[in-house]
Coordinates of C-alpha atoms in Angstrom, one line a residue:
X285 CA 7.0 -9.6 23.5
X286 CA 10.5 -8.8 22.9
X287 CA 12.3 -8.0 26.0
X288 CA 15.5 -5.8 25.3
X289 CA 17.6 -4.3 28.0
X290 CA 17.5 -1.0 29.2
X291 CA 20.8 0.2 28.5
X292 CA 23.2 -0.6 25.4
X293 CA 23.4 -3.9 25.0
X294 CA 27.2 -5.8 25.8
X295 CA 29.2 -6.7 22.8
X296 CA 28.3 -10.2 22.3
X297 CA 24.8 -10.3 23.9
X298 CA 21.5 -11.6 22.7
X299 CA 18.1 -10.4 24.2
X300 CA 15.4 -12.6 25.0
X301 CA 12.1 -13.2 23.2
X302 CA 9.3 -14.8 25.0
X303 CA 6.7 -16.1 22.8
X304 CA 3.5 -14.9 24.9
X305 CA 1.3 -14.7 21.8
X306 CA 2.5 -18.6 21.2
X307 CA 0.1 -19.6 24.3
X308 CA -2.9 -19.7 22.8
X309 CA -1.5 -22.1 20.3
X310 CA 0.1 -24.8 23.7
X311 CA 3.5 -23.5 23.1
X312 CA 4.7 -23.4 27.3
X313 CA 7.4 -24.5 29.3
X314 CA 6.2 -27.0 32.0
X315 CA 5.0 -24.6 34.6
X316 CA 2.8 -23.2 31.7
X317 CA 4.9 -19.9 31.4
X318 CA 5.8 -18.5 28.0
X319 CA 8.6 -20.3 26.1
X320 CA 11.4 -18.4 24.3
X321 CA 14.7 -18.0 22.6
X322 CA 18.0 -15.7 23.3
X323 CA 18.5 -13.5 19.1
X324 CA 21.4 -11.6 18.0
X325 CA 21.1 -9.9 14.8
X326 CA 23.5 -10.7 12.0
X327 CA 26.0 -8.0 12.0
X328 CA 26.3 -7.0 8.6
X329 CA 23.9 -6.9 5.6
X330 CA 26.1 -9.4 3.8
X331 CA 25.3 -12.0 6.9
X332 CA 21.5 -11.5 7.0
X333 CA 21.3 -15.0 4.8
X334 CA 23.2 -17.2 7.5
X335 CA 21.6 -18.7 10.7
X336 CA 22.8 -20.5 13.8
X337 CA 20.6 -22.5 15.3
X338 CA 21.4 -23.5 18.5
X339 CA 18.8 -26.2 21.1
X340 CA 19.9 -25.7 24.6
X341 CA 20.4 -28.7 27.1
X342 CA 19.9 -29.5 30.6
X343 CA 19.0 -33.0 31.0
X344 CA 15.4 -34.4 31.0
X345 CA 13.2 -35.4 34.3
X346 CA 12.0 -38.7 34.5
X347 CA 8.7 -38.8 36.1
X348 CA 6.0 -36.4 36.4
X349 CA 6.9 -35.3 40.2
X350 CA 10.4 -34.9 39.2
X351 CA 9.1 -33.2 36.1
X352 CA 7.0 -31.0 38.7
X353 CA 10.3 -29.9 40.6
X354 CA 12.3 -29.0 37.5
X355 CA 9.4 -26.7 36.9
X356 CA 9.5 -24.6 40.2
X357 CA 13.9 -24.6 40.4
X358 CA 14.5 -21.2 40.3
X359 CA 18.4 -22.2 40.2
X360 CA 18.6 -24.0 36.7
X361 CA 15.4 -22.3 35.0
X362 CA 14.8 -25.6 32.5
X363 CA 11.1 -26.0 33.5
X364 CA 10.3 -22.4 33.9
X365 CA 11.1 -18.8 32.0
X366 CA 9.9 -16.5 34.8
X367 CA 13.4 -16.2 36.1
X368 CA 15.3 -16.1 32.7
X369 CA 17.7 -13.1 32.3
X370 CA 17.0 -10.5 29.5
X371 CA 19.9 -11.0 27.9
X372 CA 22.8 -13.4 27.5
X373 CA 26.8 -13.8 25.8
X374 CA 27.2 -15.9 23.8
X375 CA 30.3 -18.3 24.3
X376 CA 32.3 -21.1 22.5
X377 CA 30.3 -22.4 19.2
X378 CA 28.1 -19.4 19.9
X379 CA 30.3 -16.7 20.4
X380 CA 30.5 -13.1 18.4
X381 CA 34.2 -13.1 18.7
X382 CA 35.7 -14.6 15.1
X383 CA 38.7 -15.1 16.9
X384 CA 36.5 -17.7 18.9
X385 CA 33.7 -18.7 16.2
X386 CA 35.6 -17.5 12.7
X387 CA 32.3 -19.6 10.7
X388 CA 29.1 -18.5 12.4
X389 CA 30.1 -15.1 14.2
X390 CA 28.6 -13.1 11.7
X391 CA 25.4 -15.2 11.8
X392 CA 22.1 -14.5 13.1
X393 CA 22.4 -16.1 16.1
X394 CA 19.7 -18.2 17.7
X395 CA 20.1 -20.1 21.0
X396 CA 16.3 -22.1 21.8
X397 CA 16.1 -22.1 25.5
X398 CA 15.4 -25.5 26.7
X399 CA 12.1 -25.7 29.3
X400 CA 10.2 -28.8 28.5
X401 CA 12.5 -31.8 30.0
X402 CA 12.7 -34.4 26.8
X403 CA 14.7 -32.7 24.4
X404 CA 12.0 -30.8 22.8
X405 CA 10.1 -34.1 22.1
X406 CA 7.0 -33.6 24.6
X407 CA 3.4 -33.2 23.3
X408 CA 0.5 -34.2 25.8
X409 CA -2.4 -31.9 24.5
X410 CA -4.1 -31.5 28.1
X411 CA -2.7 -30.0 31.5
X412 CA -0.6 -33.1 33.5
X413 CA -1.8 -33.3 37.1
X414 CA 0.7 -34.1 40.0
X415 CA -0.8 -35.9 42.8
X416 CA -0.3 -33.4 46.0
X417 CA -0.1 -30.6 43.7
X418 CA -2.1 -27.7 42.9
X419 CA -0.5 -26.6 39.5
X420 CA -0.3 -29.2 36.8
X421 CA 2.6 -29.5 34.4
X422 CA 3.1 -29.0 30.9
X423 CA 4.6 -31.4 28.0
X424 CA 4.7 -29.1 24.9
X425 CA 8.6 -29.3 23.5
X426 CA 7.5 -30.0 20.1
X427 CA 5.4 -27.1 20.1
X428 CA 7.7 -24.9 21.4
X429 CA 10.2 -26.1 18.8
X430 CA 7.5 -25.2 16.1
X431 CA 6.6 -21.6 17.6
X432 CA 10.0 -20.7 17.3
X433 CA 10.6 -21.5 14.0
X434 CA 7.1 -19.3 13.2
X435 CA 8.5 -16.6 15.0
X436 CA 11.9 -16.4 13.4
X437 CA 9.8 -16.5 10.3
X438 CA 7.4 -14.1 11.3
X439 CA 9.8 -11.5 13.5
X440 CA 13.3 -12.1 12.3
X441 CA 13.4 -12.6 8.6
X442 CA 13.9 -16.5 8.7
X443 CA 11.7 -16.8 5.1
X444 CA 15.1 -15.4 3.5
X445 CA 17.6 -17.9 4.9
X446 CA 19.7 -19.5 2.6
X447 CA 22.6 -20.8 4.6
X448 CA 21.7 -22.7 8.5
X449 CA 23.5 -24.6 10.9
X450 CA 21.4 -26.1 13.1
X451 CA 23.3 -27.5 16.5
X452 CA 22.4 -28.2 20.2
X453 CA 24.2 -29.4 23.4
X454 CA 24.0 -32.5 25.8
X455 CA 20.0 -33.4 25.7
X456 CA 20.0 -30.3 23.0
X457 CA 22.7 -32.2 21.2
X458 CA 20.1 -35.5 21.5
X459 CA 17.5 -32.9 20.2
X460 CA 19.4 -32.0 17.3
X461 CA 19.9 -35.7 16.2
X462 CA 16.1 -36.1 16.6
X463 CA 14.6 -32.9 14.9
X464 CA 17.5 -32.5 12.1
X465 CA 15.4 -33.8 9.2
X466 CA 12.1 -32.5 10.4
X467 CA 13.9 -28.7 11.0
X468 CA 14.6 -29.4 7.6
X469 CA 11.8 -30.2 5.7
X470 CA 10.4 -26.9 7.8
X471 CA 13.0 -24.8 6.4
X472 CA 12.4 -25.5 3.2
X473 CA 9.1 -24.8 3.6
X474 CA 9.4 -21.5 4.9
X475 CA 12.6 -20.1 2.6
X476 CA 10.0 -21.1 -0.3
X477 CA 12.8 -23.7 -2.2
X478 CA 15.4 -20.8 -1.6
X479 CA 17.8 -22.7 1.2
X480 CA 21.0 -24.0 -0.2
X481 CA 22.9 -25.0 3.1
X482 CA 21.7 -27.2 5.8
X483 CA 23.8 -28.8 7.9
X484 CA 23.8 -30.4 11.8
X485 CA 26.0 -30.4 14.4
X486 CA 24.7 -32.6 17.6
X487 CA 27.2 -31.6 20.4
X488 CA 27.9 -33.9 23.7
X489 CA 24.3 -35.6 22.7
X490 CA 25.4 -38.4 22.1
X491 CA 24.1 -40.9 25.0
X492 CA 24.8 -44.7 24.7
X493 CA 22.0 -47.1 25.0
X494 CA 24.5 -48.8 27.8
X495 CA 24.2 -51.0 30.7
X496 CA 25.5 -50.2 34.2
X497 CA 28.2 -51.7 36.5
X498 CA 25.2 -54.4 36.7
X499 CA 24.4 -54.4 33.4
X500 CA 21.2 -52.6 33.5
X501 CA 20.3 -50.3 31.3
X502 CA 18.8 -47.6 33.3
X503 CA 19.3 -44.9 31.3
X504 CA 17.8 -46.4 28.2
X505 CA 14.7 -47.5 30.5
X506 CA 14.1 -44.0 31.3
X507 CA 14.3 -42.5 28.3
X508 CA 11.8 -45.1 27.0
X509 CA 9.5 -44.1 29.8
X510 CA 9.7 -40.6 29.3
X511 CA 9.6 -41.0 25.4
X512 CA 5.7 -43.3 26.1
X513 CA 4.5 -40.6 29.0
X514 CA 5.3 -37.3 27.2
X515 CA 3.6 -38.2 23.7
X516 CA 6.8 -38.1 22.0
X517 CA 6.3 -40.4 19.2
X518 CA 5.0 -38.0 16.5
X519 CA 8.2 -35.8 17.3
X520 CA 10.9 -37.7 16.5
X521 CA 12.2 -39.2 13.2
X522 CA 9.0 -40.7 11.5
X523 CA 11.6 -42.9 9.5
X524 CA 13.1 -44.5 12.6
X525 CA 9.3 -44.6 14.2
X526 CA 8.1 -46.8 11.2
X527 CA 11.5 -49.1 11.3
X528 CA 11.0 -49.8 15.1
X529 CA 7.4 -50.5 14.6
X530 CA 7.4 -52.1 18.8
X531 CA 10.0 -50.6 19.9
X532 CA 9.6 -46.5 19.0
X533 CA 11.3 -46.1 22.0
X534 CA 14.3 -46.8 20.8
X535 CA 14.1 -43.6 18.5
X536 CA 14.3 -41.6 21.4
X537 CA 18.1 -42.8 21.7
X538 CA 21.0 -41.1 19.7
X539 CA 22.8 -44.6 18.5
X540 CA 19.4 -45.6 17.1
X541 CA 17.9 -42.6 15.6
X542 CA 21.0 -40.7 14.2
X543 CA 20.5 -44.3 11.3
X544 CA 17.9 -42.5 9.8
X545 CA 19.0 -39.1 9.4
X546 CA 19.2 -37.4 5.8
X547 CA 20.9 -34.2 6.8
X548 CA 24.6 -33.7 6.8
X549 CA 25.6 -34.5 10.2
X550 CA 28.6 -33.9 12.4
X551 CA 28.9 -35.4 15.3
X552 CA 31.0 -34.0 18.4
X553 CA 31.9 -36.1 21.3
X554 CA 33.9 -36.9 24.1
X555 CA 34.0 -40.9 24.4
X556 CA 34.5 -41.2 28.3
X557 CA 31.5 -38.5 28.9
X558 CA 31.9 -37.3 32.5
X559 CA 28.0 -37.6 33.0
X560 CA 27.9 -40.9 31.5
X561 CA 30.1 -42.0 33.3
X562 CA 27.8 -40.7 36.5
X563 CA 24.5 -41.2 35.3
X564 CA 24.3 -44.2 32.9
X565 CA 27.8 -46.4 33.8
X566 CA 27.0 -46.0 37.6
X567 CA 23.3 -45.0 38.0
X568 CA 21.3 -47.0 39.8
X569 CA 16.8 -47.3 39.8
X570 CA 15.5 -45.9 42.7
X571 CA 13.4 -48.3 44.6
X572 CA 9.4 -48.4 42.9
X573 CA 10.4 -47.1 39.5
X574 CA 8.4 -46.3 37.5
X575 CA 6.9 -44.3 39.2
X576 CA 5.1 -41.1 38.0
X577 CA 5.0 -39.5 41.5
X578 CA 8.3 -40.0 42.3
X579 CA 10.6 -37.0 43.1
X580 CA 13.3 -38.9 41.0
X581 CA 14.0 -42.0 38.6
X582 CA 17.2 -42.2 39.5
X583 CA 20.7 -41.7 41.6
X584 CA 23.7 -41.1 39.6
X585 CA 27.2 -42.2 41.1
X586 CA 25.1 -44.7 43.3
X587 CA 27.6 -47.2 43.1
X588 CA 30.0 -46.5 46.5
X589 CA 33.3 -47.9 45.8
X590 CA 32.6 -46.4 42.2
X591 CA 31.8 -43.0 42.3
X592 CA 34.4 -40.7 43.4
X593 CA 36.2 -42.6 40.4
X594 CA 33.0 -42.4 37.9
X595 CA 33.2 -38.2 39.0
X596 CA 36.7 -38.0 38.3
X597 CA 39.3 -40.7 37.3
X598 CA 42.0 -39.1 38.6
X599 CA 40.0 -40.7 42.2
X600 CA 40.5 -44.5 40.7
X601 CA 42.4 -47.1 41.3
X602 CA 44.3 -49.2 38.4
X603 CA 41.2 -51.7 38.3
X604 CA 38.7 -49.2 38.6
X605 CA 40.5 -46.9 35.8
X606 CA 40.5 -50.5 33.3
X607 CA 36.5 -50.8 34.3
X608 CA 36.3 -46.8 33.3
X609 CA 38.2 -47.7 29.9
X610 CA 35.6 -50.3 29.0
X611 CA 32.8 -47.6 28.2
X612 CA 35.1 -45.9 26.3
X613 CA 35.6 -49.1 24.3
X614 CA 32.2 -49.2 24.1
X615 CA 31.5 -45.7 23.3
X616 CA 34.4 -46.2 20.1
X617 CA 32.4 -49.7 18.9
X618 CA 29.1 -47.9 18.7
X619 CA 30.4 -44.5 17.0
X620 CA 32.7 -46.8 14.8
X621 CA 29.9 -49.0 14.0
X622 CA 27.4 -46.3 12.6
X623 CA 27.2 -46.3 9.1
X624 CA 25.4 -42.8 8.4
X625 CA 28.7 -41.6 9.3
X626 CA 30.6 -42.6 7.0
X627 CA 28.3 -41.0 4.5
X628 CA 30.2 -38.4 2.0
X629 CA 29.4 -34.9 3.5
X630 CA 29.0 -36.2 7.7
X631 CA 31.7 -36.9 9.9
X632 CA 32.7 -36.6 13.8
X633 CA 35.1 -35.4 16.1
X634 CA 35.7 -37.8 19.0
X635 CA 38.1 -36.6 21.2
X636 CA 39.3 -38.0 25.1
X637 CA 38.3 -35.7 27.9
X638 CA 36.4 -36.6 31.0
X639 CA 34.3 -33.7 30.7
X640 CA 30.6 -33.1 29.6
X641 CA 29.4 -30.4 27.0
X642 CA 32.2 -28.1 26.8
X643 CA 31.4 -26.1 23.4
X644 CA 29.0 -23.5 24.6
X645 CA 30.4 -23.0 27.8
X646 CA 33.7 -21.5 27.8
X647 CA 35.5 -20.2 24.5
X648 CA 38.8 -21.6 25.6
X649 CA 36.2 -25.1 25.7
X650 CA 35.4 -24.6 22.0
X651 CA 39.0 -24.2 20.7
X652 CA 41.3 -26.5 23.3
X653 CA 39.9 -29.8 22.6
X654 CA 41.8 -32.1 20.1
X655 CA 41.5 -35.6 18.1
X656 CA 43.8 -37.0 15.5
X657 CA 45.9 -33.3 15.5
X658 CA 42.8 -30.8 15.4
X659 CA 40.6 -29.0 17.5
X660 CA 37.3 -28.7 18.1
X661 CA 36.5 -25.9 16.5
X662 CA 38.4 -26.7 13.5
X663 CA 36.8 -29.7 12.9
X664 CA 33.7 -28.1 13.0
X665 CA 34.8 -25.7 10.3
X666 CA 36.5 -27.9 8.3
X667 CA 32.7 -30.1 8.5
X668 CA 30.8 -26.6 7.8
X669 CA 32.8 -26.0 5.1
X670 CA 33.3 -28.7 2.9
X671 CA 30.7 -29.9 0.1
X672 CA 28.4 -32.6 0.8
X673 CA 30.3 -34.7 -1.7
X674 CA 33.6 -35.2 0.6
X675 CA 34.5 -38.4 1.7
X676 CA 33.4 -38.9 5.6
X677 CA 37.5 -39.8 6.1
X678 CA 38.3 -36.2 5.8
X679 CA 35.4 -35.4 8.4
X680 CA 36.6 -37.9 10.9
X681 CA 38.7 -36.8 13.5
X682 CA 39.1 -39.2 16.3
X683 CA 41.9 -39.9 19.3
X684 CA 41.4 -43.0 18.5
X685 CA 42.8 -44.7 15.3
X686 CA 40.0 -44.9 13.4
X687 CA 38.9 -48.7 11.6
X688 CA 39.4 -47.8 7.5
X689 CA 35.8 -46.1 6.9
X690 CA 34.1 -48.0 3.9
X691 CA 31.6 -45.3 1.8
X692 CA 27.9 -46.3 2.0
X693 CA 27.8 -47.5 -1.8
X694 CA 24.6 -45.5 -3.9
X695 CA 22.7 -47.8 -5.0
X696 CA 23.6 -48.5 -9.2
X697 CA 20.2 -49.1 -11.5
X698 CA 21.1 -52.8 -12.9
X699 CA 21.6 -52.2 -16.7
X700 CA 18.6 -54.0 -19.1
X701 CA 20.5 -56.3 -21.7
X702 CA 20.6 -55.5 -25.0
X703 CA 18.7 -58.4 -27.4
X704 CA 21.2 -60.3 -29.4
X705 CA 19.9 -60.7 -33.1
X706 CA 19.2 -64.2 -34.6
X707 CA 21.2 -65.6 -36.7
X708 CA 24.9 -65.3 -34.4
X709 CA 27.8 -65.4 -36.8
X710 CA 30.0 -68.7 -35.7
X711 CA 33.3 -66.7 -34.7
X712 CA 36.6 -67.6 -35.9
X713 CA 38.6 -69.3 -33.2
X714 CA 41.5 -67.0 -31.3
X715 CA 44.4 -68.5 -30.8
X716 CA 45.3 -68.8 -26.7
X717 CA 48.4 -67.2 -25.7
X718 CA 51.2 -69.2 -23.8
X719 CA 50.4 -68.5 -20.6
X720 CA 53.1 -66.0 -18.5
X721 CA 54.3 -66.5 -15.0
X722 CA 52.1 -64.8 -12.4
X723 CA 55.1 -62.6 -10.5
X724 CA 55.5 -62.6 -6.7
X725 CA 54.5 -59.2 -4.9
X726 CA 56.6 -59.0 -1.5
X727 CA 53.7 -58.1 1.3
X728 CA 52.8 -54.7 2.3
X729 CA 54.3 -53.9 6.2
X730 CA 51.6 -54.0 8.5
X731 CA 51.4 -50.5 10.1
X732 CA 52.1 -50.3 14.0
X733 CA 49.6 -50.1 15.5
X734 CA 48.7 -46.2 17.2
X735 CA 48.4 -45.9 21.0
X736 CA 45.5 -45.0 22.5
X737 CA 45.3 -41.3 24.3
X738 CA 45.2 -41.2 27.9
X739 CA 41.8 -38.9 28.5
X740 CA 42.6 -35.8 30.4
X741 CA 40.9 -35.1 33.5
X742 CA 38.8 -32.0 33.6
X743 CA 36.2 -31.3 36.4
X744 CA 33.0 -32.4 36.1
X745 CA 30.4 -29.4 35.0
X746 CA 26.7 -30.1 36.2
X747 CA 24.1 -31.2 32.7

């Protein structure tokens, strides 16, 4: 049922389609309520081609009790849709306002409310009882993934899409990196071979696989866990599945999946994440994880002399700041390190705040931010814009001089020799020339190095 306010709708707004006739086929968020997604129309006849497609975030829950309680908040509304507004404005990468959003305002606009708790990953046929509980729970993310896609296709005219930017913030950002190539073999199933643009665009998704101040890795445990409980093996990237054969949990992770993307891909990060920093530098197990009746996994900032500074390093001390630094030295290795993006037509934009998914929330968010002399939102364009066949150097904007980016090679077909006939004609000797001096090249200055940006403190905006 398409719900659509009463009045005329605000400039800007998109109305709310929950997918009650999806049911039937398991689509739900985890109370079992309808799942849905925010639409605006595109403006103009000339637009009705181009789609934004954006996956909404909101963290994950890490155990079937906390997965419970996500589902009856009626605060943040990411396990149910009973409370969700009829309509909502767009902002930032999803705003109307081509001041704001000059590449996709005139798109349809999609933004894919997020209600399942792994990243639209989830898909445990069966109910999920919680011990104490009379209502069970719901893992169906990749189904509501699919039943939105069949209703834009069915309801909105998706069949006729020829240009789509797919995108998604913090664990829709993580979303985007592991349903990019699968969105995209869908797509070209339902445009009928007619699509000519795809691109990605994973934003503040981008979660390191990182120990904390003890060196455990608590954040990749848990996603691990989640990943095994919630079925989510046949969701994510069936090329990283088969090369982790073991260890599939490891595709559940952006640093190891995004290897095995096709799609062009942008990648937009801060690399001192304010909720990094909280929940995966200074987290901390609770006591008896795992634990699948457990209200919670784990405590974020659970470090005490840590995590006033860990919530804002404008509270740290000179040591604690230079402890801070070090996951941003990690963050730039592991970004650095990733091949895929230095493929021609992908790219990044790494910039320096202390802040946590800023694109969607604010438009002054989308358009302040700056690496290497550009802003967010012009890095984004720049990325949209070009053809697949630019070098990944001209996609890479980064506040931290970036190590000399050498192009994934294609691989070159080794040429057959050609038979040389019998007999071989003896040839006639030619004389050697007197051999010439080799001449001296002065070296080449080494460039000074460029200093590394100071992040800016920004408060700290809840996942």
């Amino acid at each position: 049922m398409l719900l659509t306010a009463a009045a005329t709708l605000v400039l800007g707004s998109m109305s709310l389609h929950l997918m009650t006739d999806k049911l039937a086929d398991g689509a739900m968020c985890l109370d079992g309520s309808p799942a849905g997604f925010y639409f605006s129309a595109a403006p103009s006849p000339k637009h009705t081609e181009d789609w934004q497609i954006y996956l909404g975030g909101g963290g994950w829950c890490f155990s079937d009790m906390g997965c419970w309680g996500r589902s009856q908040s009626k605060t943040k509304k990411y396990g149910s849709s009973k409370d969700w507004n009829p309509t909502t404005t767009g902002l930032g990468i999803l705003s109307d306002n081509c001041f704001v959003n000059p590449d996709f305002c005139h798109f349809n606009r999609v933004s894919i409310y997020y209600c399942d708790g792994t990243s639209f990953s989830g898909d445990v046929e069966g109910p999920v009882h919680v011990e104490g509980k009379e209502q069970p729970i719901y893992y169906r993310g990749r189904r509501n993934l699919d039943a939105v896609l069949e209703t834009l296709t069915e309801r909105y005219g998706l069949s006729s899409a020829k240009r789509v930017v797919l995108m998604g913030g913090s664990a829709g950002g993580l979303a985007t990196y592991l349903h990019a190539d699968y969105i995209h073999e869908q797509l070209k199933g339902i445009t009928s071979g007619g699509l000519e643009v795809y691109k990605t665009v994973g934003i503040a998704g981008f979660f390191l696989d990182h120990g904390n101040l003890d060196g455990e890795k608590v954040f990749g445990d848990q996603m691990k866990y989640i990943f095994n409980r919630t079925n989510a093996r046949r969701s994510v990237n069936s090329d990283c599945v088969a090369a982790n054969a073991g260890h599939e949990g490891d595709c559940f992770l952006p640093q190891y999946a995004i290897k095995h993307i096709k799609a062009p891909l942008f990648v937009v990060n801060t690399a001192i994440d304010s909720w990094q920093t909280r929940c995966i530098f200074n987290a901390k197990y609770l006591e008896g994880w795992p634990d699948h009746n457990a209200p919670a996994s784990v405590r974020c900032s659970a470090f005490p002399d840590m995590a006033k500074c860990s919530e804002d390093l404008e509270e740290c001390d000179d040591d604690q700041y230079d402890t801070m630094m070090t996951y941003m030295d990690d963050f730039y290795d592991v970004i650095f390190s990733q091949e895929v993006l230095r493929r021609p037509g992908n790219g990044a934009f790494i910039y320096a705040d202390h802040v946590h998914d800023p694109a969607p929330k604010s438009n002054s968010a989308y358009l302040s931010p700056t690496a290497d002399g550009v802003t967010m939102q012009q890095a984004v364009s720049m990325f949209w814009n070009s053809p697949v066949t630019t070098a990944a150097s001209e996609n890479w904007h980064s506040a931290r001089p970036l190590p000399e980016l050498t192009p994934v090679p294609t691989p070159v077909p080794t040429p057959v020799p050609t038979p040389v006939p019998n007999p071989v004609p003896t040839p006639v000797p030619t004389p050697v020339p007197t051999p010439q001096p080799t001449p001296v090249l002065a070296p080449e200055p080494t460039p000074a190095p460029t200093p590394l940006p100071t992040p800016v403190p920004t408060p700290v905006p809840t996942p």
